[in-house]
Amino acid sequence: MHHDPDCIFCKIIEGKIPSQKVHEDELVYAFKDIHPWAPVHFLIVPKEHFASMEQAGPQHEKLLAHMLLLAPRLAKEQGCNPYPAGGYRLQINTGAEGGQEVYHLHLHVVGGSRPWFKA
Ligand code: AMP
Ligand code: ZN
């Protein structure tokens, strides 16, 4: 498993920086975002370090499918309201103009009753 010693999310995965854990399995670690945009906001992060969707390849097919298919279950466990009146937003910021700040790929899962703190 590739880790970057200077990466904040690698440090969170390794337990060197504290986090509020939502879920963990062999492929991913999920934890609450420290600056939530909404009542529910957590990140699903691959345990393997790679920077963004620009570095994703066929070797990540299983991982990326796992992240997307895990999100609905964790979203409801974390308090997102039932679909279709409720729901959630799934977002992967990619590159500076995509709004990416942390260069370890992550899926934002955002939801809960509106209004949100940040739309
Ligand atoms: P992005 O802009 O898509 O790269 O998102 C990075 C996210 O990581 C932001 O929403 C931050 O609030 C969040 N974040 C940064 N540091 C931490 C941390 N130590 N624990 C939890 N979330 C963090
Ligand atoms: Zn990393």
Short mmCIF file of C-alpha atoms and ligand atoms in Angstrom, two decimals:
data_model
loop_
_atom_site.label_atom_id
_atom_site.label_comp_id
_atom_site.label_asym_id
_atom_site.label_seq_id
_atom_site.Cartn_x
_atom_site.Cartn_y
_atom_site.Cartn_z
CA MET A 1 0.00 0.00 0.00
CA HIS A 2 1.52 3.34 -1.09
CA HIS A 3 1.69 6.06 1.61
CA ASP A 4 2.99 9.62 1.33
CA PRO A 5 4.71 10.70 4.57
CA ASP A 6 3.76 14.34 3.97
CA CYS A 7 0.07 13.65 3.26
CA ILE A 8 -2.46 14.64 5.93
CA PHE A 9 -4.96 11.93 4.90
CA CYS A 10 -2.25 9.22 4.99
CA LYS A 11 -1.48 10.41 8.55
CA ILE A 12 -5.19 10.20 9.47
CA ILE A 13 -5.43 6.68 8.02
CA GLU A 14 -2.35 5.65 10.04
CA GLY A 15 -3.85 7.19 13.21
CA LYS A 16 -1.05 9.77 13.52
CA ILE A 17 -3.64 12.58 13.31
CA PRO A 18 -6.95 12.09 15.16
CA SER A 19 -10.22 11.77 13.25
CA GLN A 20 -13.87 10.89 13.86
CA LYS A 21 -14.07 7.50 12.17
CA VAL A 22 -17.24 6.59 10.27
CA HIS A 23 -16.14 3.31 8.68
CA GLU A 24 -13.04 1.25 7.89
CA ASP A 25 -12.42 -1.81 5.73
CA GLU A 26 -9.51 -3.25 3.74
CA LEU A 27 -9.81 -0.65 0.95
CA VAL A 28 -11.03 2.59 2.56
CA TYR A 29 -11.15 4.73 5.69
CA ALA A 30 -14.07 7.14 6.21
CA PHE A 31 -14.16 10.02 8.70
CA LYS A 32 -16.06 13.23 9.42
CA ASP A 33 -14.97 16.39 7.63
CA ILE A 34 -13.46 18.86 10.10
CA HIS A 35 -15.27 21.80 8.43
CA PRO A 36 -18.68 20.37 7.53
CA TRP A 37 -20.75 21.99 4.78
CA ALA A 38 -23.97 20.39 6.03
CA PRO A 39 -25.41 18.38 8.98
CA VAL A 40 -23.82 15.23 7.49
CA HIS A 41 -20.38 15.58 5.88
CA PHE A 42 -17.79 12.84 5.82
CA LEU A 43 -15.02 11.71 3.47
CA ILE A 44 -14.42 8.24 2.04
CA VAL A 45 -10.67 7.91 1.42
CA PRO A 46 -8.73 5.06 -0.22
CA LYS A 47 -6.09 3.53 2.05
CA GLU A 48 -3.75 3.62 -0.95
CA HIS A 49 -2.36 7.11 -1.58
CA PHE A 50 -2.98 8.58 -5.00
CA ALA A 51 -3.55 12.26 -5.63
CA SER A 52 -6.75 12.57 -7.65
CA MET A 53 -8.99 11.17 -10.39
CA GLU A 54 -6.21 12.22 -12.82
CA GLN A 55 -4.04 9.42 -11.42
CA ALA A 56 -6.86 6.85 -11.36
CA GLY A 57 -6.56 3.91 -13.73
CA PRO A 58 -7.98 0.46 -14.44
CA GLN A 59 -6.22 -0.85 -11.31
CA HIS A 60 -8.60 1.33 -9.26
CA GLU A 61 -11.86 -0.02 -10.75
CA LYS A 62 -12.72 -2.17 -7.76
CA LEU A 63 -11.77 0.55 -5.26
CA LEU A 64 -13.75 3.33 -6.98
CA ALA A 65 -16.82 1.12 -7.36
CA HIS A 66 -16.52 0.17 -3.70
CA MET A 67 -16.36 3.84 -2.63
CA LEU A 68 -19.45 4.77 -4.67
CA LEU A 69 -21.48 1.77 -3.55
CA LEU A 70 -20.52 2.24 0.10
CA ALA A 71 -21.62 5.89 0.15
CA PRO A 72 -25.45 5.33 0.22
CA ARG A 73 -25.24 2.96 3.19
CA LEU A 74 -22.91 5.18 5.23
CA ALA A 75 -24.92 8.30 4.27
CA LYS A 76 -28.06 6.83 5.81
CA GLU A 77 -26.16 5.51 8.86
CA GLN A 78 -24.80 9.03 9.42
CA GLY A 79 -28.25 10.62 9.33
CA CYS A 80 -29.03 11.56 5.72
CA ASN A 81 -32.80 11.52 5.19
CA PRO A 82 -34.41 8.84 2.98
CA TYR A 83 -34.44 9.24 -0.79
CA PRO A 84 -36.08 10.92 -2.69
CA ALA A 85 -37.16 13.68 -0.28
CA GLY A 86 -33.78 13.40 1.44
CA GLY A 87 -30.67 12.12 -0.34
CA TYR A 88 -27.08 13.31 -0.35
CA ARG A 89 -24.36 14.77 -2.57
CA LEU A 90 -21.31 12.76 -3.72
CA GLN A 91 -18.39 14.94 -4.84
CA ILE A 92 -14.76 14.35 -5.87
CA ASN A 93 -12.90 17.66 -6.26
CA THR A 94 -10.08 17.30 -8.80
CA GLY A 95 -7.28 19.86 -9.24
CA ALA A 96 -7.14 23.50 -8.21
CA GLU A 97 -10.01 24.63 -10.44
CA GLY A 98 -11.99 21.62 -9.24
CA GLY A 99 -11.66 22.97 -5.69
CA GLN A 100 -9.22 20.28 -4.49
CA GLU A 101 -7.20 21.21 -1.39
CA VAL A 102 -5.94 17.83 -0.19
CA TYR A 103 -4.11 15.81 -2.86
CA HIS A 104 -5.12 12.35 -1.66
CA LEU A 105 -8.24 11.30 -3.56
CA HIS A 106 -11.43 11.47 -1.50
CA LEU A 107 -15.18 11.29 -1.96
CA HIS A 108 -17.23 13.91 -0.10
CA VAL A 109 -20.59 12.62 1.16
CA VAL A 110 -22.79 15.57 2.13
CA GLY A 111 -26.41 15.67 3.26
CA GLY A 112 -29.01 16.18 5.98
CA SER A 113 -31.92 18.58 6.40
CA ARG A 114 -31.53 21.93 4.67
CA PRO A 115 -30.49 24.70 4.89
CA TRP A 116 -26.85 23.60 4.71
CA PHE A 117 -23.97 25.66 6.08
CA LYS A 118 -22.50 25.80 2.57
CA ALA A 119 -24.78 25.03 -0.41
P1 AMP B 1 -10.99 19.06 -0.96
O1 AMP B 1 -11.16 20.56 -1.02
O2 AMP B 1 -11.97 18.31 -1.81
O3 AMP B 1 -9.56 18.65 -1.17
O4 AMP B 1 -11.43 18.67 0.52
C1 AMP B 1 -10.57 18.52 1.58
C2 AMP B 1 -11.45 18.41 2.80
O5 AMP B 1 -10.68 17.88 3.86
C3 AMP B 1 -12.03 19.76 3.29
O6 AMP B 1 -13.45 19.71 3.27
C4 AMP B 1 -11.46 19.88 4.71
O7 AMP B 1 -12.38 20.42 5.62
C5 AMP B 1 -11.15 18.43 5.06
N1 AMP B 1 -10.09 18.26 6.05
C6 AMP B 1 -8.85 18.82 6.04
N2 AMP B 1 -8.14 18.43 7.13
C7 AMP B 1 -8.95 17.58 7.82
C8 AMP B 1 -8.79 16.84 9.04
N3 AMP B 1 -7.67 16.89 9.76
N4 AMP B 1 -9.84 16.09 9.45
C9 AMP B 1 -10.98 16.04 8.75
N5 AMP B 1 -11.18 16.70 7.59
C10 AMP B 1 -10.18 17.48 7.14
ZN ZN B 2 -2.14 10.28 1.24
#
